[in-house]
Every structure is written in C-alpha cells, then in structure tokens.
CSV table of C-alpha atoms and ligand atoms in Angstrom, one decimal:
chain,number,residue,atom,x,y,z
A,1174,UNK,CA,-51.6,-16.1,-40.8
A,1175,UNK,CA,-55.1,-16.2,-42.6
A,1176,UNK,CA,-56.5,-19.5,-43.8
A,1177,UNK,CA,-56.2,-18.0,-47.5
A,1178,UNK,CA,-52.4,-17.0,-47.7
A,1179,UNK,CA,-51.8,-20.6,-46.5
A,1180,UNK,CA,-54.0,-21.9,-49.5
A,1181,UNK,CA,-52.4,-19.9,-51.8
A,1182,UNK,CA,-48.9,-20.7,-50.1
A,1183,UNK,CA,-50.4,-24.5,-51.1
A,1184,UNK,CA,-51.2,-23.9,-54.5
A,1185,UNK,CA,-48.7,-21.8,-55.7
A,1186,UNK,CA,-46.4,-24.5,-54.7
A,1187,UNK,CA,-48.3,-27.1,-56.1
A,1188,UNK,CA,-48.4,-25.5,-59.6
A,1189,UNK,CA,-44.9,-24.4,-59.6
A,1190,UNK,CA,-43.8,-27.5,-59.3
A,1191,UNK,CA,-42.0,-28.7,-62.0
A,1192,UNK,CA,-39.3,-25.5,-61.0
A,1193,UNK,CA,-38.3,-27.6,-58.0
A,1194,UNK,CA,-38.2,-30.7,-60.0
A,1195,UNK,CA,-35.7,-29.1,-62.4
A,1196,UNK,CA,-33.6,-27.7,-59.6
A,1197,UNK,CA,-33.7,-31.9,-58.4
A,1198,UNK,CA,-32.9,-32.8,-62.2
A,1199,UNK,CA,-29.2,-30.2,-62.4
A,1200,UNK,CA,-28.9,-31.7,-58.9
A,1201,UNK,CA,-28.8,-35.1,-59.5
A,1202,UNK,CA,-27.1,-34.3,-63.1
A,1203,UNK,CA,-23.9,-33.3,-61.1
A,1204,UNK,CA,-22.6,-36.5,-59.5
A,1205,UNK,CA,-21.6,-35.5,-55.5
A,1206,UNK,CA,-20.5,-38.5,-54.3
A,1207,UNK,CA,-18.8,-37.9,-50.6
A,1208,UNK,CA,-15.7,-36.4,-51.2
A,1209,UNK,CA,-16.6,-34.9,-54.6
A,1210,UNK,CA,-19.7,-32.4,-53.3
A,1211,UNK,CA,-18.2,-29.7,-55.3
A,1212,UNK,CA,-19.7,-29.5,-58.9
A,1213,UNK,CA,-23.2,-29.9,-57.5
A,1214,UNK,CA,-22.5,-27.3,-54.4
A,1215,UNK,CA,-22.0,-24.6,-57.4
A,1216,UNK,CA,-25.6,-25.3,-58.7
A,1217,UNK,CA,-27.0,-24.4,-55.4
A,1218,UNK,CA,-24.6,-21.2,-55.2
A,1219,UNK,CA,-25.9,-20.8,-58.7
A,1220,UNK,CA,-29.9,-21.3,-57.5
A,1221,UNK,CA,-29.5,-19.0,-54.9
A,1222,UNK,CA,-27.4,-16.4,-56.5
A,1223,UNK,CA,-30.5,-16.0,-59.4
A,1224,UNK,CA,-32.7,-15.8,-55.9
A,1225,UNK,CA,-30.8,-12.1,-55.5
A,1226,UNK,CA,-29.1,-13.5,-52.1
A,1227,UNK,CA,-25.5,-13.2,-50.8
A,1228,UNK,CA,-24.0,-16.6,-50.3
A,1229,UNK,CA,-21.7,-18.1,-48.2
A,1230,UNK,CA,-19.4,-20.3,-49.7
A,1231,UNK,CA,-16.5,-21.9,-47.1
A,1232,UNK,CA,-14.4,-25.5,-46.7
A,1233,UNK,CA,-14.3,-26.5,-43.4
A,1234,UNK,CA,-11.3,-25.8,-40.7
A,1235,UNK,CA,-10.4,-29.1,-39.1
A,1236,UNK,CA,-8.4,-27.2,-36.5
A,1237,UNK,CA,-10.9,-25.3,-35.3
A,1238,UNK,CA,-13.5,-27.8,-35.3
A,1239,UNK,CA,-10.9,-30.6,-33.6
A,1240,UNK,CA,-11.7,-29.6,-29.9
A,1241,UNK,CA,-15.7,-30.0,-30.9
A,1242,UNK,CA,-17.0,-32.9,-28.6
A,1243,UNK,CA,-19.0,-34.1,-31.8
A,1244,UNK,CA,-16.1,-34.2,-33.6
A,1245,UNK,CA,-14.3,-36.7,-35.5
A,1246,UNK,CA,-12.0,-37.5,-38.6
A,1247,UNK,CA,-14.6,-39.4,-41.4
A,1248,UNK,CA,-13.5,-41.8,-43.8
A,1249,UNK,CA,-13.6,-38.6,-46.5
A,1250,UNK,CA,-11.9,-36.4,-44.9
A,1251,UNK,CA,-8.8,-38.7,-44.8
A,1252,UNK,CA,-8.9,-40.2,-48.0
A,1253,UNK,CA,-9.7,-36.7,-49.8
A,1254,UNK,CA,-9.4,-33.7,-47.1
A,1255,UNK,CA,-11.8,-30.7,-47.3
A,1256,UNK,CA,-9.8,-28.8,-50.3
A,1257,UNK,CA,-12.4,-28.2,-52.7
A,1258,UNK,CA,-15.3,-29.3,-50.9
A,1259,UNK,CA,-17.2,-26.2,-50.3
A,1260,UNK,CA,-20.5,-25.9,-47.9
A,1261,UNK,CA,-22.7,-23.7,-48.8
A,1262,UNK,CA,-25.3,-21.3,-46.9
A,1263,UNK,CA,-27.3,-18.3,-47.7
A,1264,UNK,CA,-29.8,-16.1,-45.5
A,1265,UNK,CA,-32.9,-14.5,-45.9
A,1266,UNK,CA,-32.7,-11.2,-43.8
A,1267,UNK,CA,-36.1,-11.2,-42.1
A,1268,UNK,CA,-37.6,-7.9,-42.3
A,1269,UNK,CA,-38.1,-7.6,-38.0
A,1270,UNK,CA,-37.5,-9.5,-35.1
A,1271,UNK,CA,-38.8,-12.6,-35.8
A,1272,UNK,CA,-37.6,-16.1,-34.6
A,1273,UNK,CA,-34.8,-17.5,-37.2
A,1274,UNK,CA,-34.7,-21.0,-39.1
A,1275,UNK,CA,-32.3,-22.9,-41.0
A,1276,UNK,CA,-33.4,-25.4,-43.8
A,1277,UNK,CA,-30.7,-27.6,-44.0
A,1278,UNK,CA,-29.6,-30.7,-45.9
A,1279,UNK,CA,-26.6,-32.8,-47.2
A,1280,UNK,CA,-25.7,-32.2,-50.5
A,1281,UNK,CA,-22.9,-35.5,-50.7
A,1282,UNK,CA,-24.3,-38.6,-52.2
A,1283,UNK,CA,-23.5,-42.3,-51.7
A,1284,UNK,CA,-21.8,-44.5,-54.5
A,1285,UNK,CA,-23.2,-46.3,-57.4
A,1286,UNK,CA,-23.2,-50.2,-58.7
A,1287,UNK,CA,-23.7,-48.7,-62.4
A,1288,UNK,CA,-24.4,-52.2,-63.7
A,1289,UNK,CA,-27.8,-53.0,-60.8
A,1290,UNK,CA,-29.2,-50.2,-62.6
A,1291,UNK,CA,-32.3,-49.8,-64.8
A,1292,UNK,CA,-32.1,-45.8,-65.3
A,1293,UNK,CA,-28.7,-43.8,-65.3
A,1294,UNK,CA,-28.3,-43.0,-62.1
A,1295,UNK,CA,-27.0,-39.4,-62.8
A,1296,UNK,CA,-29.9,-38.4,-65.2
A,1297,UNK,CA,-33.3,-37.3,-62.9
A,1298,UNK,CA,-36.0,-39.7,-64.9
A,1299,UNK,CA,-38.9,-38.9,-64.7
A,1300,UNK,CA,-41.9,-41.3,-64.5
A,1301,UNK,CA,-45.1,-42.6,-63.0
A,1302,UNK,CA,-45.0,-39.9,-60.1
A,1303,UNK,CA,-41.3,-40.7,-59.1
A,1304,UNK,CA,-37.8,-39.2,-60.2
A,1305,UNK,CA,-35.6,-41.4,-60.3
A,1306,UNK,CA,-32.0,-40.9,-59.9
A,1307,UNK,CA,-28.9,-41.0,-57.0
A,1308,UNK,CA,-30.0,-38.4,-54.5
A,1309,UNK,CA,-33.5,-38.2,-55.6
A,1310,UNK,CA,-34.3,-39.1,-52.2
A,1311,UNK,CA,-31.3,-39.1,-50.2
A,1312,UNK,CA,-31.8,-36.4,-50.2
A,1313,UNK,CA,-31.2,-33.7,-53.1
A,1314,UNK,CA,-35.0,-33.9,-53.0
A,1315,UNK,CA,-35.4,-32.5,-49.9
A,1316,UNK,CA,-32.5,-30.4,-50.6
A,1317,UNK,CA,-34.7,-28.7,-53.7
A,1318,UNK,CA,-37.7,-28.8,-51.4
A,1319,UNK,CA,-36.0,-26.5,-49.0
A,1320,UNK,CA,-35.1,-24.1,-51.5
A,1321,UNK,CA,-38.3,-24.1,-53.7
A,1322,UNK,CA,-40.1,-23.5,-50.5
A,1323,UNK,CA,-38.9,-20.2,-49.9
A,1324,UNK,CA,-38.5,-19.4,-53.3
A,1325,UNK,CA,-42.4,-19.4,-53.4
A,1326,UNK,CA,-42.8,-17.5,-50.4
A,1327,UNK,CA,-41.0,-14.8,-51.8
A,1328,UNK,CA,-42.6,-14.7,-55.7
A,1329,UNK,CA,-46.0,-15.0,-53.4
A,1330,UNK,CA,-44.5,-11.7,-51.7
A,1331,UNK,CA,-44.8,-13.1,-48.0
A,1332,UNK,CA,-42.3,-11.7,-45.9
A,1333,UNK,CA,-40.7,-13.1,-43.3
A,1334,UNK,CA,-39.8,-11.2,-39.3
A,1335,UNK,CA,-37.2,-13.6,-38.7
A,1336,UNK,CA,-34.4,-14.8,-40.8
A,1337,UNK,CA,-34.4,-17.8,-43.3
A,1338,UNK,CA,-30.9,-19.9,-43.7
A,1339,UNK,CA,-31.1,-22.4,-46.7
A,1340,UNK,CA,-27.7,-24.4,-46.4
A,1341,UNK,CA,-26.3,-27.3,-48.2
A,1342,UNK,CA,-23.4,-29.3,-46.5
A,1343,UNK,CA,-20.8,-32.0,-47.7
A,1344,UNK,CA,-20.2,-35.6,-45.7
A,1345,UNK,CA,-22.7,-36.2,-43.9
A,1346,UNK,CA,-22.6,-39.8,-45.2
A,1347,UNK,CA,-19.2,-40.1,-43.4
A,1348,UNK,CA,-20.4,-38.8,-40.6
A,1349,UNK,CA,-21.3,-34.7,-41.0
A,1350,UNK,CA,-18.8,-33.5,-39.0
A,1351,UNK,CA,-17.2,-31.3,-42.1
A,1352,UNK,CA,-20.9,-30.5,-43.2
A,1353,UNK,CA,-23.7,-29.7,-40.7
A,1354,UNK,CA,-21.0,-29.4,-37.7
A,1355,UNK,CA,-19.1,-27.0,-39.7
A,1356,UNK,CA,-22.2,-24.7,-40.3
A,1357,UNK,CA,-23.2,-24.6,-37.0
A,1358,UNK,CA,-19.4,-23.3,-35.8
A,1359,UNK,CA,-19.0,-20.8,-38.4
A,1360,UNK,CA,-21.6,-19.2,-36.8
A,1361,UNK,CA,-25.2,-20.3,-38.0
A,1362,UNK,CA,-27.4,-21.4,-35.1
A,1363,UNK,CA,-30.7,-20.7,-35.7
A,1364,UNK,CA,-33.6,-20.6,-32.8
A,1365,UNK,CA,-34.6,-23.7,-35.3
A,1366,UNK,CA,-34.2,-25.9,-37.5
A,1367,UNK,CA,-35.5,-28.6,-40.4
A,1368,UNK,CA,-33.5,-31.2,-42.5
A,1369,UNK,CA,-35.2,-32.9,-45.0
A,1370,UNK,CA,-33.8,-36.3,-44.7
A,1371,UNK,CA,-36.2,-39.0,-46.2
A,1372,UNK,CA,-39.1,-40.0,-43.3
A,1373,UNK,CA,-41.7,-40.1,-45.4
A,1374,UNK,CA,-43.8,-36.8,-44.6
A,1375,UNK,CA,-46.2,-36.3,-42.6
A,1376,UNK,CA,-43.7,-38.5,-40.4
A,1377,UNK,CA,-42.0,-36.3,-38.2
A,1378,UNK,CA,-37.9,-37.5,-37.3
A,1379,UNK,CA,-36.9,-37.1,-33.6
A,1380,UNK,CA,-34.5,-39.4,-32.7
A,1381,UNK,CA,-31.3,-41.1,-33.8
A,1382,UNK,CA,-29.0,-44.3,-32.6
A,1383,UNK,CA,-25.1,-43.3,-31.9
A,1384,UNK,CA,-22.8,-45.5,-33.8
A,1385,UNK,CA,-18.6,-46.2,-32.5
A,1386,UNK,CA,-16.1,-48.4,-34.7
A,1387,UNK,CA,-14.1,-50.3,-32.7
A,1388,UNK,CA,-10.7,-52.8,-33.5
A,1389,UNK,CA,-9.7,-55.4,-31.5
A,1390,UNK,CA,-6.3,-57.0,-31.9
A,1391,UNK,CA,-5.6,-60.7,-30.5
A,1392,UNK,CA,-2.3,-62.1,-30.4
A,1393,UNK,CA,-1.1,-65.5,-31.2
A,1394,UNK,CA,2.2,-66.9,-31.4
A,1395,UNK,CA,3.1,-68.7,-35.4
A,1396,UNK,CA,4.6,-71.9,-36.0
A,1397,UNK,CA,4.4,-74.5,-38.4
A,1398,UNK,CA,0.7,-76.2,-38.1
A,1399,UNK,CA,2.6,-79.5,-38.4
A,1400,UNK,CA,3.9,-78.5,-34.7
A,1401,UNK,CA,0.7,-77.1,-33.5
A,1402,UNK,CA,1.9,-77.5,-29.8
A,1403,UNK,CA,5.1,-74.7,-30.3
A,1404,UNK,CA,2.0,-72.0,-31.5
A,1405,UNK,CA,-1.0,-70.3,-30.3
A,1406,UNK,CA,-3.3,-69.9,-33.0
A,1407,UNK,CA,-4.4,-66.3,-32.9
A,1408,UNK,CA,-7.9,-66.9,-35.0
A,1409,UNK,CA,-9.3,-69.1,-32.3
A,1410,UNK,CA,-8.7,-67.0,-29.7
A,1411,UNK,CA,-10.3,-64.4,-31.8
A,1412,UNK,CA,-12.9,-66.3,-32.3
A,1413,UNK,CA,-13.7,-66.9,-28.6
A,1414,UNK,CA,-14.1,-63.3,-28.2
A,1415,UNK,CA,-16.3,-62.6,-31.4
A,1416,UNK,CA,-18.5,-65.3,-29.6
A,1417,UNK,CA,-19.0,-63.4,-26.5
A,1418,UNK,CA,-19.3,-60.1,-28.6
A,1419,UNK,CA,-22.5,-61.9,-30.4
A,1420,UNK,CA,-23.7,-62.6,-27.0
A,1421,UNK,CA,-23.6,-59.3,-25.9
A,1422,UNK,CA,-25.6,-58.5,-29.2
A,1423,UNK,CA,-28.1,-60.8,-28.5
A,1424,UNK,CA,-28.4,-59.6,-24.7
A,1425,UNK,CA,-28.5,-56.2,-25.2
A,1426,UNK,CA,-31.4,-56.7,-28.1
A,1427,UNK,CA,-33.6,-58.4,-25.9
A,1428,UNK,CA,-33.2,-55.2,-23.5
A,1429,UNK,CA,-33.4,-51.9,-25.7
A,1430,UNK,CA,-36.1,-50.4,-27.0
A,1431,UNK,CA,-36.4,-47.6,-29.7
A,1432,UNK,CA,-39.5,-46.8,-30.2
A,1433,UNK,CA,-39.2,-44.0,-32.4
A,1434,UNK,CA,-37.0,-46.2,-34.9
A,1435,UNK,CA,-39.9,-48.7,-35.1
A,1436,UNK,CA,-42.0,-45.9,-36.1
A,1437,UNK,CA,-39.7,-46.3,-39.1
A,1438,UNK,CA,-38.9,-49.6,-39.4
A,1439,UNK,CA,-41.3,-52.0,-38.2
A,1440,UNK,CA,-38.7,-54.7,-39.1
A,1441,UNK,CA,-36.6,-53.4,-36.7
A,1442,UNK,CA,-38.8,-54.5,-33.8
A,1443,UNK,CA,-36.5,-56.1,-31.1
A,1444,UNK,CA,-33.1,-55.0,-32.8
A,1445,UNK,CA,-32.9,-51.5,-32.9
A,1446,UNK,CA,-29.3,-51.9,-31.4
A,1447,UNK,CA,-26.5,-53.7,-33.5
A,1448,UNK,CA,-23.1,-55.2,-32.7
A,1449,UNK,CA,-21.8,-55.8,-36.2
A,1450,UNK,CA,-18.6,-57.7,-37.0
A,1451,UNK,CA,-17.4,-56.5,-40.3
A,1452,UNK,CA,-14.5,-57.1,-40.7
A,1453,UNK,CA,-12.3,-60.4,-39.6
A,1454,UNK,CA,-8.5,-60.4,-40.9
A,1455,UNK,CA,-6.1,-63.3,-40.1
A,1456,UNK,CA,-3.8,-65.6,-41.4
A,1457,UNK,CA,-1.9,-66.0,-45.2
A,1458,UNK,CA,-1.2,-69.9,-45.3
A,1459,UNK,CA,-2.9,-73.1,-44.6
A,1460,UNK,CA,0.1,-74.6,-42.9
A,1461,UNK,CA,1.0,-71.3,-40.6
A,1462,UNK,CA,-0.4,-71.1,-37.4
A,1463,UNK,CA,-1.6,-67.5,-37.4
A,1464,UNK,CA,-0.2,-65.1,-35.2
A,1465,UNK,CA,-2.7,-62.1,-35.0
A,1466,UNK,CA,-5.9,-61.5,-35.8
A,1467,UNK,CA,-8.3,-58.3,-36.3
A,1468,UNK,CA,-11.8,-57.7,-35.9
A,1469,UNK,CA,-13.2,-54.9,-36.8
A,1470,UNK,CA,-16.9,-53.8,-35.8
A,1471,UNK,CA,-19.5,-51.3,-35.2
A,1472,UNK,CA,-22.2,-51.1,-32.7
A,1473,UNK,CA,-25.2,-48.9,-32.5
A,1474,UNK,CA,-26.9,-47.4,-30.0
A,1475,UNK,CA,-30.3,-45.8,-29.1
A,1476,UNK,CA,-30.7,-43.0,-27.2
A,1477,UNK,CA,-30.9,-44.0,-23.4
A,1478,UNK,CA,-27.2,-45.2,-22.6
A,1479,UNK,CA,-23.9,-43.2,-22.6
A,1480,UNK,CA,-21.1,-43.8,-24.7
A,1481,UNK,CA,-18.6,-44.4,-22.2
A,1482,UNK,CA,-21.9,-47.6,-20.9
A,1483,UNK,CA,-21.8,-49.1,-24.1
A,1484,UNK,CA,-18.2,-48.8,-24.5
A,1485,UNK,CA,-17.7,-50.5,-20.9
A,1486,UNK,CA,-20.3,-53.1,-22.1
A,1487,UNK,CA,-17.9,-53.9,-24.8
A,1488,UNK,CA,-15.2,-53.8,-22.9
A,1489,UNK,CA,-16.7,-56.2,-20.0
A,1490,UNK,CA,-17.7,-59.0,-23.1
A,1491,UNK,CA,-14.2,-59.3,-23.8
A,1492,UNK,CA,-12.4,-58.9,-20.7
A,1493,UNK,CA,-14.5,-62.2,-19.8
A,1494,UNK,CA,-12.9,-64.1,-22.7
A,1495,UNK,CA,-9.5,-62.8,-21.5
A,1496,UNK,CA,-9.9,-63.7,-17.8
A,1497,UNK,CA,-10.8,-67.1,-18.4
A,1498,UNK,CA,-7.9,-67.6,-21.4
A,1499,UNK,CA,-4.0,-67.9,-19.2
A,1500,UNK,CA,-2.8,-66.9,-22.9
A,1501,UNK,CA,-4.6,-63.9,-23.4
A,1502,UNK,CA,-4.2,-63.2,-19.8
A,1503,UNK,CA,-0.6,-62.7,-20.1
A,1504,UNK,CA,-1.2,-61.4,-23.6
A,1505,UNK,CA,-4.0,-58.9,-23.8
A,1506,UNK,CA,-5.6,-57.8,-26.8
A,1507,UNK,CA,-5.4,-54.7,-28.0
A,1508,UNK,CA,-8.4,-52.4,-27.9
A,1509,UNK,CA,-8.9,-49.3,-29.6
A,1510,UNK,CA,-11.6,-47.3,-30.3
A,1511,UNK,CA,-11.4,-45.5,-34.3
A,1512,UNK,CA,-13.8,-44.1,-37.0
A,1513,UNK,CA,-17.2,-42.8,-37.0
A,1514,UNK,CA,-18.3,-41.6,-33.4
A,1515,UNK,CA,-21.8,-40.2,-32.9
A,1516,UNK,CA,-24.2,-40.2,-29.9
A,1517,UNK,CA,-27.4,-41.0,-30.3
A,1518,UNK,CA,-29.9,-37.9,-29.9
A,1519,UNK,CA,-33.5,-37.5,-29.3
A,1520,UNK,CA,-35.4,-34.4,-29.6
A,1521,UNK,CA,-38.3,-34.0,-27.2
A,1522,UNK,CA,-41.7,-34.5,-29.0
A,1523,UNK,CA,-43.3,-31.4,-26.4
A,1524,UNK,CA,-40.7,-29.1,-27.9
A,1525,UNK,CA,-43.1,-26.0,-29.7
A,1526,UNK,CA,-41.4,-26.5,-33.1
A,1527,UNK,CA,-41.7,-30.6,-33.1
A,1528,UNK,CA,-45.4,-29.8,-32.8
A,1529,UNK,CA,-45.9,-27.1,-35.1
A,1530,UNK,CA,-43.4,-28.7,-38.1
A,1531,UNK,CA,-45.8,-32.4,-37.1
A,1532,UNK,CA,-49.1,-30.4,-37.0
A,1533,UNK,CA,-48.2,-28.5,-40.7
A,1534,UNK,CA,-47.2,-31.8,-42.2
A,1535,UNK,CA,-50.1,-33.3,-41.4
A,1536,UNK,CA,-52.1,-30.7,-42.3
A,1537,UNK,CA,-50.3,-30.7,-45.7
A,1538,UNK,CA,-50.9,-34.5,-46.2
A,1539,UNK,CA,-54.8,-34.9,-44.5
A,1540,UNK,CA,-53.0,-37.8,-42.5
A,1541,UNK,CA,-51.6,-38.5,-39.3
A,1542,UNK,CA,-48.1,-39.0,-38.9
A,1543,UNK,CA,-45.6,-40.4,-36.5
A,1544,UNK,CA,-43.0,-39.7,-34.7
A,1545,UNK,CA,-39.8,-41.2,-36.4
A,1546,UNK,CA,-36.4,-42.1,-35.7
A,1547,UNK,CA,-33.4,-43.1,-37.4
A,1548,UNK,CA,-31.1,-45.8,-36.9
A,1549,UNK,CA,-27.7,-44.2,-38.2
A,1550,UNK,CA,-26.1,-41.3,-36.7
A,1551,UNK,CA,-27.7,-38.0,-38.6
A,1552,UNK,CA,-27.3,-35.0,-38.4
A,1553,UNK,CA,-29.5,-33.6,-37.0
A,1554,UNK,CA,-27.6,-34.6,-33.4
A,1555,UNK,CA,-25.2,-31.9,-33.8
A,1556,UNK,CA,-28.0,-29.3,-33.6
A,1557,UNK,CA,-29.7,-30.7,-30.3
A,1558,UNK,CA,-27.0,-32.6,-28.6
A,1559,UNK,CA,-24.9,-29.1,-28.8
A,1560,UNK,CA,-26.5,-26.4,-29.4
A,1561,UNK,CA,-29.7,-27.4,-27.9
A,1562,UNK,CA,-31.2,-26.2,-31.4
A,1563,UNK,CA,-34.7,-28.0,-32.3
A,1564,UNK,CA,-34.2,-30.1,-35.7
A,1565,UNK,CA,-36.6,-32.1,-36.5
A,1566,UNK,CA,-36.6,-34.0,-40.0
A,1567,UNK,CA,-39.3,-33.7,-42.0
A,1568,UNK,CA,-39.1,-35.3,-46.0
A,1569,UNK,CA,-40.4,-37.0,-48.9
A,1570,UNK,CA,-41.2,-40.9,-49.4
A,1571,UNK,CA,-39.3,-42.8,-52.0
A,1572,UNK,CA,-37.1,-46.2,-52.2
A,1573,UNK,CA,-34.1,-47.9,-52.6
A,1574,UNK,CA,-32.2,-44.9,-50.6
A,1575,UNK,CA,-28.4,-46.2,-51.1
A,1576,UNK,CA,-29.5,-48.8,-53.7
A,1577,UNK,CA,-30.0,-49.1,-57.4
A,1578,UNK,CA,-32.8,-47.3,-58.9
A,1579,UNK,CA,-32.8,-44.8,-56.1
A,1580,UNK,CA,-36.2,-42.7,-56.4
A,1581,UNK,CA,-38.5,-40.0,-55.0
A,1582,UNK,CA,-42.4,-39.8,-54.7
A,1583,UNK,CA,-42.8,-36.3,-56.2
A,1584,UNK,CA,-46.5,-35.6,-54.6
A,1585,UNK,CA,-44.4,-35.8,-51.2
A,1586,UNK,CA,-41.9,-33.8,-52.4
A,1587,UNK,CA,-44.0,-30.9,-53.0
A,1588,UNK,CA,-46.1,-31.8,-49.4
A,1589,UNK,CA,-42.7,-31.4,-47.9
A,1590,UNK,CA,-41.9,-27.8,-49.3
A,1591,UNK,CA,-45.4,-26.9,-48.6
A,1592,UNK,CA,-44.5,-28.2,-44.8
A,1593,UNK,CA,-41.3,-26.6,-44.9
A,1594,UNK,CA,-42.7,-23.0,-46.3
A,1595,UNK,CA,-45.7,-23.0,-43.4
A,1596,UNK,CA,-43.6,-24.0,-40.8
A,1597,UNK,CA,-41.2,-21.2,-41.4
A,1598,UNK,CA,-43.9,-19.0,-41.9
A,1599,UNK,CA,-45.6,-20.0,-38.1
A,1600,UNK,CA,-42.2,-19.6,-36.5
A,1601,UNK,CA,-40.9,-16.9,-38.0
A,1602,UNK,CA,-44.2,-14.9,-38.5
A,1603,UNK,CA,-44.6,-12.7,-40.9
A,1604,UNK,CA,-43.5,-9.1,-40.7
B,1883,LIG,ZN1,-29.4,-38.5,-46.0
C-alpha cells in the first residue's frame, strides 16, 4: 500500500475523531456491568447496522461449549445465565481472497463504588485529553477504536481482499468463556486477530498468566473451649496449612520469571506468580472449639508450567502439613479444585502478524514499544491456546482500569484505530 493512502488512512482518522469518541460516550452511557451486557450490546448492533452490515446477534450455548477444554462455569453465568446476554459480531465481506481478521473486544464492564468517584461513572467526560468514564479504558475504548477503524477505511473507500469481523462479547471479566470462546465456536476463526485490551499502544500484548481457584476444607472435631483436650481445633490446623501454602508462594516467586508481564508492570519484578488466600471461614463462638475450616484461594501462573504442575505443587505444600499432623492424617482435608480456570498463553513474538501489528503501532506512535504481557487470564488465550489463531493486544493508555475515575488517553485511542485500520489493511491487502 502506497505511503499516501496510509497518510490519509492517518489523517482521516485523526480528524474524524470525535465520531469514535461519541460512539465511546453512548457506550459508556449504557451501564454493561458483567451480567447486564445487554443494553450496551444493542448500541453496537445499532453502530453497525447504520454501517449497512448484517449482524450477528446470538447468547451463548453452554451445552455445546461444555466439552471445550477452555471451558468453564464464571461467577456470571451462575448467578445470572446467558438469557439476555447477547454477543455480538458482524463481517466485512472482503471483495477477494485475502487473509481474514477479527477485531475483537469485551463489551461487559466491572462494578462501581459510586461514592470514590469524582465524575459519574456512566456519563463519558470529557477533559484535558482523557474521557473519563467506566469502560473508557477497559475497554469500550478500544471497543470504539475497532469499529471507527474500519468505519474510516470504508468512507476513505479502501477495500479490503480478505474479510473484516468487528465483534463485541459479554464476560470476559468472569472469565470469557460465554464471550470470546463462544465466538470462536459459532464459527468465527479468523487467520488473525486483535483485541484492544488496555497495553498502552505502541506496546504490543503477547502473553498471559493462567489463574485456578481452589478450596480446601480441614476438619476439626468441636467441643467446649473450657475442655480443649475432648476437641481438635480445625482453624489451627488450617492455619498450619495456609503457612506452607505461603511458603510455596514465596518459593515459587523467587523461581518464575515473566518477562513479558514486567514489560507491563515493572512493580511486578520478582512476583509475577501469586498464591492468594482470600478467603478464610471458621468458627461462630469464642467458647466453641471450631470444627471446620475453609480456605479459599487463587494462584496464578505464567506461561512455562502446566496446570496439572502447579496443581501438583499445591497439592505436595499441603500433603506435607498432613503427613506430619496424626489428625489430619487420619482425617484428610478436603480438596477441590472450582471457579475460574485459565492457562496461561503466550503468543510467539516471530509470528508475521505480532510483527506487523508491533511495527504499525509504532509507526503510528514514532516510538518503540514492548512486548507486553498480562497478569490475569485474557482472552486472548482462547484464540492461540485453541485455535492456534494469532491475537495480539494492541490498545490505548489510560488509568484507574477497575477503579474510581476510570479514564482513557484519547491521542492513544485514535493511534490505536489508526494501528488497528493499517494492520488490517497489511494483512488483508487490499483488493
Ligand atoms: Zn479488559
């Protein structure tokens, strides 16, 4: 493509701006909350209706994604089900044989503390640069972005060989498999892909840790504390074995590396794995010696390790506790394994379309980016752990992503649609 369509492909993004940012503004306006995607879903339908294009409007079908390795029950889906929770995807025929792409993003948001905010959180504000709002960054930004982008490429006329899939999926703060899963089995597998997740263009995301809950269930036996000797209190026992699970934190820390994440998070430097206990239920009375205790936790892992390793590592920590303890010997505690489930995923850096979406974005920006990785499962780990479908992330800067006073640089929004458009145009070429 000729060094002067990409300048205009530039400019006419640049200028146009403020259409994306009012496509962000009825985004944010419609409160999508995980669980509640639906009201802002039909502004995108809307969006790409007025675009002329046939869209695909569908809630997902838990049976038939149940057998999916990368599946599991989220948090939503069992507290509200997938009634009423549309995903939403619509496709730009290419006009030859070009190479497709899918533009993808979550549309769901996370909650708000109303009271920790300065600007309502469901109005897009507008100032200094930034939009400020729930989602701005996280990421009905990039969600706009994505759709803006080839919104310009076809006012500017530029026709694409290979086909163009915008799509916008529910619960991927739960854990995706109802959104970006359920896209990818109804049928829409692109030769590549780009979600606009938050990295901070020209930052390029590769990579992302796996993440398992896990409860553990210790036994005691209640009496009355006066007669310690007739009980076995279950919270120190529990505690014994939260101790060696801290251990194993601390060991496996000073062992795993992530680079990709530091990239990201230079904080994260030397703990880019996490064994969190988060939850610690036990007892109801002073003079009760308890007689069972739950701990509830997640770990994290980077790419690098199985999940069946990192659940034997688990496994191992407290199996130590309970060969050394005669009562938990005789009285095991119960393990089980619940909840979000995600393996980590890494997309090779060599791969053609990691290059060409980190060589447009920095092109786009006159800086050089890095290779970034997240820390939660995204995803993006559906489309290469699965599919073996590149999906890089490429997205705006902004702060306070799950906070109060949630915002989005809008100079790096429009970088990242002029990224997005120019990428699509390399790969899919133009007819
Ligand atoms: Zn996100």
């Amino acid at each position: 493509m000729s060094s002067e369509i990409r300048r205009e492909i530039r400019s006419s993004i640049d200028e146009n701006r403020d259409r994306m940012l009012s496509l962000l503004a009825d985004l944010i306006e419609e409160p999508s909350v995980s669980g509640h995607e639906k009201a802002a879903q039909s502004v995108v339908v809307e969006k790409l209706e007025s675009m002329g294009l046939d869209v695909d409007v569908w809630e997902p079908d838990v049976e038939a994604l149940r057998d999916h390795p990368g599946y599991f029950d989220t948090n939503t889906y069992e507290e509200h089900g997938y009634d009423d929770r549309p995903n939403v995807a619509a496709t730009v025929e290419g006009t030859g044989t070009g190479r497709s792409i899918a533009l993808a993003g979550h549309i769901d948001v996370v909650s708000v503390t109303e009271d920790k905010w300065t600007h309502d959180p469901w109005t897009a504000t507008r100032e200094d640069g930034r939009v400020y709002g729930r989602g701005a960054c996280d990421m009905k930004g990039g969600l706009a972005a994505n759709v803006f982008a080839i919104e310009a490429l076809r006012d500017l006329g530029v026709e694409l060989a290979g086909d163009v899939v915008i799509e916008s999926t529910i619960d991927e703060e739960a854990g995706g498999t109802g959104g970006a899963l359920s896209a990818l089995e109804r049928g829409y597998r692109p030769d590549a892909a780009i979600i606009t997740e938050p990295y901070g263009v020209p930052n390029v995301g590769v990579a992302s840790a796996g993440a398992m809950y896990f409860q553990i269930t210790v036994p005691g036996t209640a009496a009355h504390a006066a007669h310690g000797f007739a009980g076995v209190n279950a919270i120190n026992k529990a505690v014994d074995i939260v101790q060696a699970l801290a251990d194993l934190d601390r060991e496996r820390k000073s062992r795993i590396s992530f680079e990709p994440a530091v990239n990201q998070y230079p904080d994260a430097e030397g703990e880019v794995t996490n064994l969190n206990v988060g939850i610690f239920e036990s007892g109801d009375w002073p003079s009760t010696v308890p007689d069972e205790a739950t701990v509830e936790c997640r770990i994290g892992w980077p790419p690098g390790e199985t999940r069946e390793e990192v659940r034997e590592q688990v496994r191992e920590a407290v199996g130590s506790v309970v060969e050394t303890d005669e009562w938990l010997a005789d009285n095991p505690p119960e393990f089980e394994w619940f909840g979000w489930n995600a393996n980590p995923h890494y997309l090779d850096t060599d791969h053609e379309f990691a290059q060409l979406t980190k060589r447009n974005a920095e092109a786009v920006c006159g800086a050089d980016g890095e290779w970034t990785g997240g820390l939660a499962g995204l995803d993006e780990r559906f489309y290469v752990n699965y599919y073996d479908i590149p999906c890089p992330s490429v997205g705006p800067t902004g702060g306070r992503v799950h906070g109060a006073d949630e915002y989005v640089d809008v100079d790096s929004l429009v970088e990242v649609a002029q990224t997005v458009a120019l990428t699509a145009v390399d790969w899919c070429e133009t007819a």
